[in-house]
Amino acid sequence: MAGAARIPNIKPKQTFRENGARVIEARLAEFLSWRSAIGDPSQVVDLHNMRIAAKRLRYALELFVLCFPDLKETLNVLTDIQESLGTIHDLDVLADMLRQRLQALDVRVHEDAVEVMAAAETRAERSNRLRAVLNASARDRQRLGLIGLLGEKVSERQTCYEEFRLRWEGPGLDLLAETIRSATSSTARDNDSQPAI
């Protein structure tokens, strides 16, 4: 997981609103820095980092929403992004766990195969016993269940990822960024009309 970037130019003598705009812009830039992961489903770590950056951006908006009330709806959008990326990440972790379990079962099959090859005396005997080991492995209920569950979860992950990609690759993310920037960039022109917070 990527660490949070420092927020430059926070000035204690400036208003909460002005500093809030800086914090939000920094968190938005951090979030957008992971956008290339949207186009590549294999970027598991970067998609997770994007989720963490979305959470940081959402927290910043929650903290400063008093200063930028136009961003209340954006909080829901960021929550949706965070939850979608969280689901994708959870499925990635589960699929890795299932693969590891299958590999552990394969180790047993390999060990059995070594025993067969060492103990059998003739080539035909080795071949027959090896087939029996492999056939038993192919019919193993635990293995079949793990393979089925893995296939189901990988398919679910592909669907979740594709839905996320279709919504956020390209103009969707640009529009979100523009919404946030336009709400926070009004700080300079609104300074005279807003009470100092």
Coordinates of N, CA and C in Angstrom, one line a residue:
M1 N 0.8 -1.2 0.0 CA 0.0 0.0 0.0 C 0.9 1.2 0.0
A2 N 0.5 2.2 -0.8 CA 1.3 3.4 -1.0 C 1.0 4.3 0.2
G3 N 2.0 5.0 0.7 CA 1.9 5.9 1.8 C 1.2 7.2 1.3
A4 N 0.6 7.9 2.2 CA 0.0 9.2 1.9 C 1.0 10.3 1.5
A5 N 0.8 11.0 0.5 CA 1.7 12.1 0.1 C 1.5 13.3 1.1
R6 N 2.6 14.0 1.3 CA 2.6 15.2 2.1 C 1.8 16.2 1.4
I7 N 1.1 17.1 2.2 CA 0.3 18.2 1.6 C 1.2 19.4 1.6
P8 N 1.6 19.9 0.4 CA 2.4 21.1 0.4 C 1.6 22.4 0.7
N9 N 2.3 23.4 1.2 CA 1.7 24.8 1.3 C 0.6 24.9 2.3
I10 N 0.5 24.1 3.3 CA -0.5 24.4 4.3 C 0.0 25.5 5.1
K11 N -0.8 26.5 5.3 CA -0.4 27.8 5.9 C -1.4 28.1 7.1
P12 N -0.9 28.0 8.3 CA -1.7 28.2 9.5 C -2.5 29.5 9.5
K13 N -1.9 30.6 8.9 CA -2.6 31.9 8.9 C -3.7 32.0 7.9
Q14 N -3.8 31.0 7.0 CA -4.9 31.0 6.0 C -6.1 30.4 6.6
T15 N -7.2 30.5 5.9 CA -8.5 30.0 6.4 C -8.5 28.5 6.3
F16 N -9.4 27.9 7.0 CA -9.7 26.5 6.9 C -10.1 26.1 5.5
R17 N -10.9 26.9 4.9 CA -11.3 26.7 3.5 C -10.2 26.7 2.5
E18 N -9.3 27.7 2.6 CA -8.1 27.7 1.7 C -7.2 26.5 1.9
N19 N -6.9 26.2 3.1 CA -6.1 25.0 3.4 C -6.8 23.7 3.0
G20 N -8.1 23.7 3.2 CA -9.0 22.6 2.7 C -8.9 22.3 1.2
A21 N -8.9 23.4 0.5 CA -8.8 23.3 -1.0 C -7.4 22.7 -1.4
R22 N -6.4 23.1 -0.6 CA -5.0 22.5 -0.9 C -5.0 21.0 -0.6
V23 N -5.6 20.6 0.6 CA -5.6 19.2 1.0 C -6.4 18.4 0.0
I24 N -7.6 18.9 -0.4 CA -8.4 18.2 -1.4 C -7.7 18.0 -2.7
E25 N -7.1 19.1 -3.2 CA -6.4 19.0 -4.5 C -5.2 18.0 -4.4
A26 N -4.5 17.9 -3.3 CA -3.4 17.0 -3.1 C -3.9 15.5 -3.1
R27 N -5.0 15.3 -2.4 CA -5.6 14.0 -2.3 C -6.2 13.6 -3.7
L28 N -6.8 14.5 -4.4 CA -7.3 14.3 -5.8 C -6.2 13.9 -6.7
A29 N -5.1 14.6 -6.6 CA -3.9 14.3 -7.5 C -3.4 12.9 -7.2
E30 N -3.3 12.5 -5.9 CA -2.9 11.2 -5.5 C -3.8 10.1 -6.0
F31 N -5.1 10.4 -5.9 CA -6.1 9.4 -6.4 C -6.0 9.3 -7.9
L32 N -5.8 10.4 -8.7 CA -5.7 10.3 -10.1 C -4.4 9.7 -10.6
S33 N -3.4 9.7 -9.8 CA -2.1 9.1 -10.1 C -2.2 7.6 -10.4
W34 N -3.3 7.0 -9.9 CA -3.4 5.6 -10.0 C -4.4 5.2 -11.2
R35 N -4.8 6.2 -12.0 CA -5.9 6.0 -13.0 C -5.4 5.0 -14.1
S36 N -4.2 4.8 -14.4 CA -3.7 3.9 -15.4 C -4.1 2.5 -15.0
A37 N -4.2 2.2 -13.7 CA -4.6 0.8 -13.3 C -6.0 0.5 -13.8
I38 N -6.9 1.5 -14.1 CA -8.2 1.2 -14.5 C -8.2 0.4 -15.8
G39 N -7.3 0.6 -16.6 CA -7.2 0.0 -18.0 C -6.5 -1.4 -18.0
D40 N -6.1 -1.8 -16.8 CA -5.3 -3.1 -16.8 C -5.7 -3.9 -15.6
P41 N -6.5 -5.0 -15.9 CA -7.0 -5.8 -14.7 C -5.9 -6.5 -14.0
S42 N -4.7 -6.6 -14.5 CA -3.7 -7.3 -13.8 C -2.9 -6.4 -12.8
Q43 N -3.3 -5.2 -12.8 CA -2.6 -4.2 -11.9 C -3.3 -4.3 -10.5
V44 N -3.2 -5.4 -9.8 CA -3.9 -5.7 -8.6 C -3.4 -4.7 -7.5
V45 N -2.1 -4.5 -7.4 CA -1.6 -3.6 -6.3 C -2.0 -2.2 -6.6
D46 N -1.9 -1.8 -7.8 CA -2.3 -0.4 -8.2 C -3.8 -0.1 -8.0
L47 N -4.6 -1.1 -8.3 CA -6.0 -0.9 -8.1 C -6.3 -0.8 -6.6
H48 N -5.6 -1.6 -5.8 CA -5.7 -1.5 -4.3 C -5.3 -0.1 -3.8
N49 N -4.1 0.4 -4.4 CA -3.6 1.7 -4.0 C -4.6 2.8 -4.4
M50 N -5.3 2.6 -5.5 CA -6.3 3.6 -6.0 C -7.5 3.6 -5.0
R51 N -7.8 2.4 -4.4 CA -8.9 2.3 -3.4 C -8.5 3.1 -2.2
I52 N -7.2 2.9 -1.7 CA -6.8 3.6 -0.5 C -6.8 5.2 -0.8
A53 N -6.3 5.5 -2.0 CA -6.3 7.0 -2.4 C -7.7 7.5 -2.4
A54 N -8.7 6.7 -2.9 CA -10.1 7.2 -2.9 C -10.6 7.4 -1.5
K55 N -10.2 6.5 -0.6 CA -10.6 6.6 0.8 C -10.0 7.9 1.4
R56 N -8.7 8.2 1.1 CA -8.1 9.4 1.7 C -8.8 10.7 1.1
L57 N -9.1 10.6 -0.2 CA -9.8 11.8 -0.8 C -11.2 11.9 -0.2
R58 N -11.9 10.8 0.1 CA -13.2 10.9 0.7 C -13.1 11.5 2.1
Y59 N -12.1 11.0 2.9 CA -12.0 11.6 4.2 C -11.7 13.1 4.2
A60 N -10.9 13.5 3.2 CA -10.6 14.9 3.1 C -11.9 15.7 2.8
L61 N -12.7 15.2 1.9 CA -14.0 15.8 1.5 C -14.9 15.9 2.8
E62 N -14.9 14.8 3.5 CA -15.8 14.7 4.7 C -15.3 15.8 5.7
L63 N -14.0 16.0 5.8 CA -13.5 17.0 6.8 C -13.8 18.4 6.3
F64 N -13.8 18.6 5.0 CA -13.9 20.0 4.6 C -15.3 20.3 3.9
V65 N -16.2 19.4 4.0 CA -17.5 19.5 3.3 C -18.2 20.8 3.8
L66 N -18.0 21.2 5.0 CA -18.6 22.4 5.5 C -18.2 23.6 4.7
C67 N -16.9 23.6 4.2 CA -16.4 24.7 3.3 C -16.9 24.5 1.9
F68 N -17.2 23.3 1.5 CA -17.5 23.0 0.1 C -18.8 22.2 0.0
P69 N -19.9 22.7 0.3 CA -21.1 21.9 0.4 C -21.6 21.3 -0.9
D70 N -21.1 21.9 -2.0 CA -21.4 21.3 -3.4 C -20.8 19.9 -3.5
L71 N -19.9 19.5 -2.7 CA -19.2 18.2 -2.8 C -19.9 17.1 -2.0
K72 N -21.1 17.4 -1.4 CA -21.7 16.4 -0.6 C -22.1 15.1 -1.4
E73 N -22.6 15.3 -2.6 CA -22.9 14.2 -3.5 C -21.7 13.4 -3.9
T74 N -20.6 14.1 -4.0 CA -19.3 13.5 -4.5 C -18.9 12.5 -3.4
L75 N -19.2 12.7 -2.2 CA -18.9 11.7 -1.1 C -19.5 10.4 -1.5
N76 N -20.7 10.3 -1.9 CA -21.4 9.1 -2.3 C -20.7 8.4 -3.5
V77 N -20.2 9.2 -4.4 CA -19.5 8.7 -5.6 C -18.2 8.1 -5.2
L78 N -17.5 8.7 -4.3 CA -16.2 8.2 -3.8 C -16.4 6.9 -3.0
T79 N -17.5 6.9 -2.2 CA -17.8 5.7 -1.5 C -18.1 4.5 -2.5
D80 N -18.8 4.8 -3.5 CA -19.0 3.7 -4.5 C -17.7 3.2 -5.2
I81 N -16.8 4.2 -5.5 CA -15.5 3.8 -6.1 C -14.8 2.9 -5.1
Q82 N -14.7 3.4 -3.9 CA -14.0 2.7 -2.8 C -14.5 1.3 -2.6
E83 N -15.9 1.1 -2.6 CA -16.5 -0.2 -2.4 C -16.3 -1.1 -3.6
S84 N -16.3 -0.5 -4.8 CA -16.1 -1.3 -6.0 C -14.7 -1.9 -6.0
L85 N -13.7 -1.0 -5.8 CA -12.3 -1.4 -5.7 C -12.1 -2.4 -4.6
G86 N -12.8 -2.2 -3.5 CA -12.6 -3.1 -2.3 C -13.1 -4.5 -2.7
T87 N -14.2 -4.6 -3.4 CA -14.8 -5.9 -3.8 C -13.8 -6.6 -4.8
I88 N -13.2 -5.8 -5.7 CA -12.2 -6.3 -6.6 C -11.0 -6.9 -5.9
H89 N -10.6 -6.1 -4.9 CA -9.4 -6.5 -4.1 C -9.7 -7.8 -3.3
D90 N -10.9 -7.8 -2.7 CA -11.3 -9.0 -1.9 C -11.3 -10.2 -2.7
L91 N -11.8 -10.1 -3.9 CA -11.8 -11.3 -4.9 C -10.4 -11.7 -5.3
D92 N -9.5 -10.7 -5.5 CA -8.1 -11.0 -5.8 C -7.5 -11.8 -4.7
V93 N -7.7 -11.3 -3.4 CA -7.1 -12.0 -2.3 C -7.7 -13.4 -2.2
L94 N -9.0 -13.6 -2.3 CA -9.6 -14.9 -2.2 C -9.1 -15.8 -3.3
A95 N -9.0 -15.3 -4.5 CA -8.5 -16.2 -5.6 C -7.0 -16.6 -5.3
D96 N -6.2 -15.8 -4.8 CA -4.8 -16.1 -4.4 C -4.8 -17.2 -3.4
M97 N -5.7 -17.1 -2.4 CA -5.8 -18.1 -1.3 C -6.2 -19.5 -1.9
L98 N -7.2 -19.5 -2.8 CA -7.6 -20.7 -3.4 C -6.5 -21.3 -4.3
R99 N -5.8 -20.5 -5.0 CA -4.7 -21.0 -5.8 C -3.6 -21.7 -4.9
Q100 N -3.3 -21.0 -3.8 CA -2.3 -21.6 -2.8 C -2.8 -22.9 -2.3
R101 N -4.1 -23.0 -2.0 CA -4.6 -24.3 -1.5 C -4.5 -25.4 -2.5
L102 N -4.8 -25.0 -3.8 CA -4.7 -26.0 -4.9 C -3.2 -26.4 -5.1
Q103 N -2.3 -25.5 -4.9 CA -0.9 -25.8 -5.0 C -0.5 -26.8 -3.9
A104 N -1.0 -26.6 -2.7 CA -0.7 -27.5 -1.6 C -1.2 -28.9 -2.0
L105 N -2.4 -29.0 -2.6 CA -2.9 -30.3 -3.0 C -2.0 -30.9 -4.1
D106 N -1.5 -30.1 -5.0 CA -0.6 -30.6 -6.0 C 0.7 -31.1 -5.5
V107 N 1.2 -30.5 -4.4 CA 2.4 -31.0 -3.7 C 2.2 -32.5 -3.3
R108 N 1.1 -32.8 -2.7 CA 0.8 -34.2 -2.3 C 0.8 -35.1 -3.5
V109 N 0.2 -34.7 -4.6 CA 0.2 -35.5 -5.9 C 1.6 -35.7 -6.3
H110 N 2.4 -34.7 -6.3 CA 3.8 -34.8 -6.8 C 4.6 -35.8 -5.9
E111 N 4.3 -35.7 -4.6 CA 5.0 -36.6 -3.6 C 4.6 -38.0 -3.9
D112 N 3.3 -38.2 -4.1 CA 2.8 -39.6 -4.4 C 3.4 -40.1 -5.7
A113 N 3.6 -39.2 -6.7 CA 4.2 -39.7 -8.0 C 5.6 -40.1 -7.8
V114 N 6.3 -39.3 -6.9 CA 7.7 -39.7 -6.7 C 7.8 -41.1 -6.0
E115 N 6.9 -41.3 -5.0 CA 6.9 -42.6 -4.4 C 6.6 -43.7 -5.4
V116 N 5.7 -43.5 -6.3 CA 5.3 -44.5 -7.3 C 6.5 -44.8 -8.1
M117 N 7.2 -43.8 -8.6 CA 8.3 -43.9 -9.5 C 9.5 -44.6 -8.8
A118 N 9.6 -44.4 -7.5 CA 10.7 -45.0 -6.8 C 10.4 -46.5 -6.4
A119 N 9.1 -46.8 -6.2 CA 8.8 -48.2 -5.7 C 8.5 -49.1 -6.8
A120 N 7.9 -48.7 -7.9 CA 7.5 -49.6 -9.0 C 8.7 -50.2 -9.7
E121 N 8.6 -51.5 -10.1 CA 9.7 -52.1 -10.7 C 9.8 -52.0 -12.2
T122 N 8.6 -52.1 -12.8 CA 8.7 -52.1 -14.3 C 8.1 -50.8 -14.8
R123 N 8.4 -50.5 -16.0 CA 7.8 -49.3 -16.6 C 6.3 -49.3 -16.7
A124 N 5.7 -50.5 -17.0 CA 4.3 -50.6 -17.1 C 3.6 -50.4 -15.7
E125 N 4.3 -51.0 -14.7 CA 3.8 -50.9 -13.3 C 3.8 -49.4 -12.9
R126 N 4.9 -48.7 -13.2 CA 5.0 -47.3 -12.8 C 3.9 -46.5 -13.5
S127 N 3.7 -46.8 -14.8 CA 2.7 -46.1 -15.6 C 1.3 -46.3 -15.0
N128 N 1.0 -47.5 -14.7 CA -0.3 -47.8 -14.2 C -0.6 -47.2 -12.8
R129 N 0.4 -47.2 -12.0 CA 0.3 -46.6 -10.6 C 0.2 -45.1 -10.7
L130 N 1.0 -44.5 -11.6 CA 1.0 -43.1 -11.8 C -0.4 -42.6 -12.3
R131 N -1.0 -43.4 -13.3 CA -2.3 -43.1 -13.8 C -3.3 -43.1 -12.6
A132 N -3.2 -44.1 -11.7 CA -4.1 -44.2 -10.6 C -4.0 -43.0 -9.7
V133 N -2.8 -42.5 -9.4 CA -2.6 -41.3 -8.6 C -3.2 -40.1 -9.3
L134 N -3.0 -39.9 -10.6 CA -3.5 -38.8 -11.3 C -5.1 -38.9 -11.4
N135 N -5.6 -40.1 -11.6 CA -7.1 -40.2 -11.7 C -7.7 -39.9 -10.3
A136 N -7.1 -40.4 -9.3 CA -7.6 -40.1 -7.9 C -7.6 -38.6 -7.7
S137 N -6.5 -37.9 -8.1 CA -6.4 -36.5 -7.9 C -7.5 -35.7 -8.7
A138 N -7.7 -36.2 -9.9 CA -8.7 -35.6 -10.8 C -10.1 -35.7 -10.2
R139 N -10.4 -36.8 -9.4 CA -11.7 -37.0 -8.9 C -11.8 -36.5 -7.4
D140 N -10.8 -36.0 -6.9 CA -10.8 -35.5 -5.5 C -11.8 -34.4 -5.3
R141 N -12.8 -34.6 -4.4 CA -13.9 -33.7 -4.2 C -13.4 -32.3 -3.7
Q142 N -12.4 -32.3 -2.8 CA -11.8 -31.1 -2.3 C -11.2 -30.3 -3.5
R143 N -10.5 -31.0 -4.3 CA -9.8 -30.3 -5.4 C -10.9 -29.8 -6.4
L144 N -11.8 -30.6 -6.7 CA -12.9 -30.1 -7.7 C -13.7 -28.9 -7.1
G145 N -13.9 -29.0 -5.8 CA -14.6 -27.9 -5.2 C -13.8 -26.6 -5.2
L146 N -12.5 -26.7 -4.9 CA -11.6 -25.5 -5.0 C -11.5 -25.0 -6.4
I147 N -11.4 -25.9 -7.4 CA -11.3 -25.4 -8.8 C -12.6 -24.7 -9.2
G148 N -13.8 -25.3 -8.8 CA -15.0 -24.6 -9.1 C -15.2 -23.3 -8.4
L149 N -14.8 -23.2 -7.2 CA -14.9 -21.9 -6.4 C -14.0 -20.9 -7.0
L150 N -12.7 -21.3 -7.3 CA -11.8 -20.4 -8.0 C -12.3 -19.9 -9.3
G151 N -12.9 -20.7 -10.1 CA -13.4 -20.3 -11.4 C -14.6 -19.3 -11.2
E152 N -15.4 -19.6 -10.2 CA -16.5 -18.7 -9.9 C -16.0 -17.3 -9.4
K153 N -15.1 -17.3 -8.5 CA -14.6 -16.0 -8.0 C -13.8 -15.2 -9.0
V154 N -13.0 -15.9 -9.9 CA -12.3 -15.2 -10.9 C -13.3 -14.6 -11.9
S155 N -14.3 -15.3 -12.2 CA -15.4 -14.8 -13.1 C -16.1 -13.6 -12.5
E156 N -16.4 -13.7 -11.2 CA -17.0 -12.6 -10.5 C -16.1 -11.3 -10.5
R157 N -14.8 -11.6 -10.3 CA -13.8 -10.5 -10.3 C -13.8 -9.8 -11.7
Q158 N -13.8 -10.6 -12.7 CA -13.8 -10.1 -14.1 C -15.0 -9.2 -14.3
T159 N -16.1 -9.6 -13.9 CA -17.4 -8.8 -14.0 C -17.3 -7.5 -13.2
C160 N -16.9 -7.6 -12.0 CA -16.8 -6.4 -11.2 C -15.8 -5.4 -11.8
Y161 N -14.6 -5.9 -12.2 CA -13.6 -5.1 -12.8 C -14.1 -4.4 -14.1
E162 N -14.8 -5.2 -14.9 CA -15.3 -4.6 -16.2 C -16.3 -3.6 -15.9
E163 N -17.2 -3.8 -15.0 CA -18.2 -2.7 -14.6 C -17.5 -1.5 -14.1
F164 N -16.5 -1.6 -13.3 CA -15.7 -0.5 -12.8 C -15.0 0.2 -13.9
R165 N -14.4 -0.5 -14.8 CA -13.6 0.0 -15.9 C -14.6 0.8 -16.8
L166 N -15.7 0.2 -17.2 CA -16.6 0.9 -18.1 C -17.1 2.2 -17.5
R167 N -17.3 2.3 -16.2 CA -17.8 3.5 -15.6 C -16.8 4.5 -15.4
W168 N -15.5 4.1 -15.1 CA -14.5 5.1 -14.7 C -13.4 5.3 -15.6
E169 N -13.2 4.5 -16.6 CA -12.1 4.7 -17.5 C -12.5 5.9 -18.5
G170 N -11.7 6.9 -18.6 CA -12.0 7.9 -19.5 C -12.8 9.1 -18.9
P171 N -13.9 9.5 -19.5 CA -14.6 10.7 -19.1 C -15.2 10.6 -17.7
G172 N -15.6 9.5 -17.2 CA -16.2 9.4 -15.9 C -15.3 9.9 -14.8
L173 N -14.0 9.5 -14.9 CA -13.1 10.0 -13.9 C -12.7 11.5 -14.1
D174 N -12.6 11.9 -15.4 CA -12.4 13.3 -15.7 C -13.5 14.2 -15.1
L175 N -14.7 13.8 -15.3 CA -15.9 14.5 -14.8 C -15.8 14.6 -13.3
L176 N -15.5 13.6 -12.6 CA -15.4 13.6 -11.2 C -14.4 14.6 -10.7
A177 N -13.2 14.5 -11.4 CA -12.1 15.4 -11.0 C -12.5 16.9 -11.3
E178 N -13.2 17.1 -12.4 CA -13.6 18.5 -12.7 C -14.6 19.0 -11.7
T179 N -15.5 18.1 -11.3 CA -16.5 18.5 -10.2 C -15.8 19.0 -9.0
I180 N -14.8 18.2 -8.5 CA -14.1 18.5 -7.3 C -13.3 19.8 -7.5
R181 N -12.6 19.9 -8.6 CA -11.8 21.1 -8.8 C -12.6 22.4 -8.9
S182 N -13.7 22.3 -9.6 CA -14.5 23.5 -9.7 C -15.1 23.9 -8.4
A183 N -15.5 23.0 -7.6 CA -16.0 23.3 -6.2 C -14.9 23.9 -5.3
T184 N -13.7 23.4 -5.4 CA -12.7 23.9 -4.5 C -11.9 25.1 -5.1
S185 N -11.9 25.3 -6.4 CA -11.2 26.4 -7.0 C -12.0 27.7 -6.8
S186 N -13.2 27.6 -6.5 CA -14.0 28.8 -6.2 C -13.6 29.5 -4.9
T187 N -12.6 28.9 -4.2 CA -12.1 29.5 -3.0 C -11.7 30.9 -3.1
A188 N -10.9 31.2 -4.1 CA -10.3 32.5 -4.3 C -11.4 33.5 -4.5
R189 N -12.4 33.3 -5.4 CA -13.4 34.3 -5.7 C -14.4 34.3 -4.6
D190 N -14.6 33.3 -3.8 CA -15.6 33.3 -2.8 C -15.1 33.8 -1.4
N191 N -13.8 34.0 -1.4 CA -13.2 34.4 -0.1 C -13.9 35.6 0.5
D192 N -14.2 36.6 -0.3 CA -14.9 37.8 0.2 C -16.3 37.6 0.8
S193 N -17.0 36.6 0.2 CA -18.4 36.4 0.6 C -18.5 35.3 1.6
Q194 N -17.5 34.5 1.9 CA -17.5 33.4 2.9 C -16.9 33.9 4.2
P195 N -17.6 33.5 5.3 CA -16.9 33.8 6.6 C -15.6 33.0 6.7
A196 N -14.7 33.6 7.4 CA -13.4 32.9 7.6 C -13.6 31.8 8.6
I197 N -13.3 30.6 8.1 CA -13.4 29.4 9.0 C -12.1 28.9 9.4

